[in-house]
Amino acid sequence: MNLTVDDITFGYDSSRNVIEHLSFTYNSPEVLCILGSNGMGKSTLLQCIIGAFPISKGTITIDGKGVNDYKARDFARKVAYIPQSHTPSFAYKVIDIVTMGRTSRIGYLANPSDDDVAFAHEQLDYLGVGHLSEKPYTDISGGERQLVMIASALTQEPELMILDEPTAHLDFGNADRFVELVEKLRERNMGVLMTTHFPDHALMLGSKTAVLSGGRIVAEGLARDVITDESMRELYGIEVHVKHIGSRIVCIPGPLDENALVRNPPFANE
């Protein structure tokens, strides 16, 4: 699947554009991480891509067809979108929420079959949250809801999953496991396009990375090439050091005295 964002502009009003002359291309099943600080338009960009926000200039196409030219059912077979947060309104069981993802795959007005429900259970088990299946969606944590929404998206069987800050409500362990999940999705030949505040996630994935600043993509390429001391310092406005630690590359914020770290590792005297 090909996604092409060509010279788009979007603003909430006529006084200021949040996105201006922004372009990039994406091909499934790549992983693309979009980095940006708060207020740079990451969530807005995703809303434009799924056709929720009408762009004032430019084009957004999927496989050569404008995103707003797709019927909702057909678009759902191409793309699954998971927002940064979701506030539940009704106490549906988790398994019912996940099974709703099959809507685009079953007939109009049809009820999910036993196979559809079984497939939904498989996705919960795949994400390690099968034990939540009978719980009310309103009674689980924000991090668990995020995983349930991902399970629901998996039941759509899309070609591309778009995630807005997917680790925002996950604890340290589940945030790390999420990176493993993205690797699994790549193995399933599913594309992933995600926004994040954390350059370490892009570095762990070794993925294609785009830096969003001032409403435009200002750098694009493999994470190890795009995420540098200089680019991260400019993006986040703090001193940043990109270092190899063992087999990993990590971003370390703030001043860094490497000799002192070697001689006196943190917490050594505690």
PDB file of N, CA and C in Angstrom, residues 29 31 123-128 154 161 177-192 205:
ATOM      1  N   PRO A  29       4.830  -2.620   3.998  1.00  0.00           N
ATOM      2  CA  PRO A  29       4.696  -2.643   5.452  1.00  0.00           C
ATOM      3  C   PRO A  29       5.859  -1.991   6.202  1.00  0.00           C
ATOM      4  N   VAL A  31       7.722   0.630   8.786  1.00  0.00           N
ATOM      5  CA  VAL A  31       7.377   1.334  10.014  1.00  0.00           C
ATOM      6  C   VAL A  31       7.894   2.758   9.862  1.00  0.00           C
ATOM      7  N   GLN A 123      -6.744 -12.044  18.909  1.00  0.00           N
ATOM      8  CA  GLN A 123      -5.985 -10.781  18.930  1.00  0.00           C
ATOM      9  C   GLN A 123      -5.699 -10.346  20.365  1.00  0.00           C
ATOM     10  N   LEU A 124      -6.657 -10.530  21.270  1.00  0.00           N
ATOM     11  CA  LEU A 124      -6.411 -10.226  22.672  1.00  0.00           C
ATOM     12  C   LEU A 124      -5.299 -11.102  23.236  1.00  0.00           C
ATOM     13  N   ASP A 125      -5.350 -12.389  22.906  1.00  0.00           N
ATOM     14  CA  ASP A 125      -4.300 -13.296  23.370  1.00  0.00           C
ATOM     15  C   ASP A 125      -2.949 -12.911  22.785  1.00  0.00           C
ATOM     16  N   TYR A 126      -2.951 -12.519  21.529  1.00  0.00           N
ATOM     17  CA  TYR A 126      -1.721 -12.118  20.836  1.00  0.00           C
ATOM     18  C   TYR A 126      -1.051 -10.953  21.551  1.00  0.00           C
ATOM     19  N   LEU A 127      -1.863 -10.057  22.117  1.00  0.00           N
ATOM     20  CA  LEU A 127      -1.339  -8.892  22.820  1.00  0.00           C
ATOM     21  C   LEU A 127      -1.145  -9.145  24.311  1.00  0.00           C
ATOM     22  N   GLY A 128      -1.446 -10.355  24.746  1.00  0.00           N
ATOM     23  CA  GLY A 128      -1.223 -10.699  26.146  1.00  0.00           C
ATOM     24  C   GLY A 128      -2.268 -10.169  27.098  1.00  0.00           C
ATOM     25  N   LEU A 154      -6.590  -4.745  14.991  1.00  0.00           N
ATOM     26  CA  LEU A 154      -6.070  -5.948  14.333  1.00  0.00           C
ATOM     27  C   LEU A 154      -7.192  -6.770  13.716  1.00  0.00           C
ATOM     28  N   MET A 161      -1.658   0.396  10.099  1.00  0.00           N
ATOM     29  CA  MET A 161      -2.164   0.824  11.390  1.00  0.00           C
ATOM     30  C   MET A 161      -1.533   2.172  11.722  1.00  0.00           C
ATOM     31  N   ARG A 177       7.416  -3.346  25.678  1.00  0.00           N
ATOM     32  CA  ARG A 177       6.768  -4.451  24.969  1.00  0.00           C
ATOM     33  C   ARG A 177       6.084  -3.962  23.693  1.00  0.00           C
ATOM     34  N   PHE A 178       5.638  -2.705  23.700  1.00  0.00           N
ATOM     35  CA  PHE A 178       4.990  -2.174  22.510  1.00  0.00           C
ATOM     36  C   PHE A 178       5.958  -2.171  21.325  1.00  0.00           C
ATOM     37  N   VAL A 179       7.223  -1.849  21.585  1.00  0.00           N
ATOM     38  CA  VAL A 179       8.221  -1.878  20.515  1.00  0.00           C
ATOM     39  C   VAL A 179       8.325  -3.293  19.943  1.00  0.00           C
ATOM     40  N   GLU A 180       8.277  -4.294  20.824  1.00  0.00           N
ATOM     41  CA  GLU A 180       8.281  -5.683  20.357  1.00  0.00           C
ATOM     42  C   GLU A 180       7.035  -5.980  19.526  1.00  0.00           C
ATOM     43  N   LEU A 181       5.904  -5.402  19.930  1.00  0.00           N
ATOM     44  CA  LEU A 181       4.663  -5.604  19.185  1.00  0.00           C
ATOM     45  C   LEU A 181       4.772  -5.044  17.774  1.00  0.00           C
ATOM     46  N   VAL A 182       5.356  -3.873  17.635  1.00  0.00           N
ATOM     47  CA  VAL A 182       5.513  -3.280  16.303  1.00  0.00           C
ATOM     48  C   VAL A 182       6.351  -4.206  15.422  1.00  0.00           C
ATOM     49  N   GLU A 183       7.369  -4.816  16.015  1.00  0.00           N
ATOM     50  CA  GLU A 183       8.176  -5.778  15.256  1.00  0.00           C
ATOM     51  C   GLU A 183       7.316  -6.953  14.801  1.00  0.00           C
ATOM     52  N   LYS A 184       6.427  -7.425  15.659  1.00  0.00           N
ATOM     53  CA  LYS A 184       5.548  -8.534  15.306  1.00  0.00           C
ATOM     54  C   LYS A 184       4.607  -8.144  14.170  1.00  0.00           C
ATOM     55  N   LEU A 185       4.091  -6.912  14.241  1.00  0.00           N
ATOM     56  CA  LEU A 185       3.190  -6.444  13.184  1.00  0.00           C
ATOM     57  C   LEU A 185       3.918  -6.388  11.853  1.00  0.00           C
ATOM     58  N   ARG A 186       5.174  -5.961  11.889  1.00  0.00           N
ATOM     59  CA  ARG A 186       5.976  -5.915  10.668  1.00  0.00           C
ATOM     60  C   ARG A 186       6.137  -7.328  10.102  1.00  0.00           C
ATOM     61  N   GLU A 187       6.323  -8.306  11.001  1.00  0.00           N
ATOM     62  CA  GLU A 187       6.444  -9.701  10.561  1.00  0.00           C
ATOM     63  C   GLU A 187       5.144 -10.213   9.958  1.00  0.00           C
ATOM     64  N   ARG A 188       4.005  -9.642  10.387  1.00  0.00           N
ATOM     65  CA  ARG A 188       2.700 -10.014   9.825  1.00  0.00           C
ATOM     66  C   ARG A 188       2.400  -9.254   8.537  1.00  0.00           C
ATOM     67  N   ASN A 189       3.385  -8.504   8.061  1.00  0.00           N
ATOM     68  CA  ASN A 189       3.263  -7.739   6.822  1.00  0.00           C
ATOM     69  C   ASN A 189       2.273  -6.584   6.959  1.00  0.00           C
ATOM     70  N   MET A 190       2.133  -6.070   8.188  1.00  0.00           N
ATOM     71  CA  MET A 190       1.260  -4.926   8.427  1.00  0.00           C
ATOM     72  C   MET A 190       2.105  -3.685   8.613  1.00  0.00           C
ATOM     73  N   GLY A 191       1.729  -2.606   7.951  1.00  0.00           N
ATOM     74  CA  GLY A 191       2.451  -1.358   8.093  1.00  0.00           C
ATOM     75  C   GLY A 191       2.068  -0.636   9.375  1.00  0.00           C
ATOM     76  N   VAL A 192       2.993   0.154   9.894  1.00  0.00           N
ATOM     77  CA  VAL A 192       2.742   0.945  11.101  1.00  0.00           C
ATOM     78  C   VAL A 192       3.254   2.361  10.871  1.00  0.00           C
ATOM     79  N   LEU A 205      13.497   0.563  17.030  1.00  0.00           N
ATOM     80  CA  LEU A 205      12.898  -0.093  15.872  1.00  0.00           C
ATOM     81  C   LEU A 205      13.811  -0.054  14.651  1.00  0.00           C
TER      82      LEU A 205
END
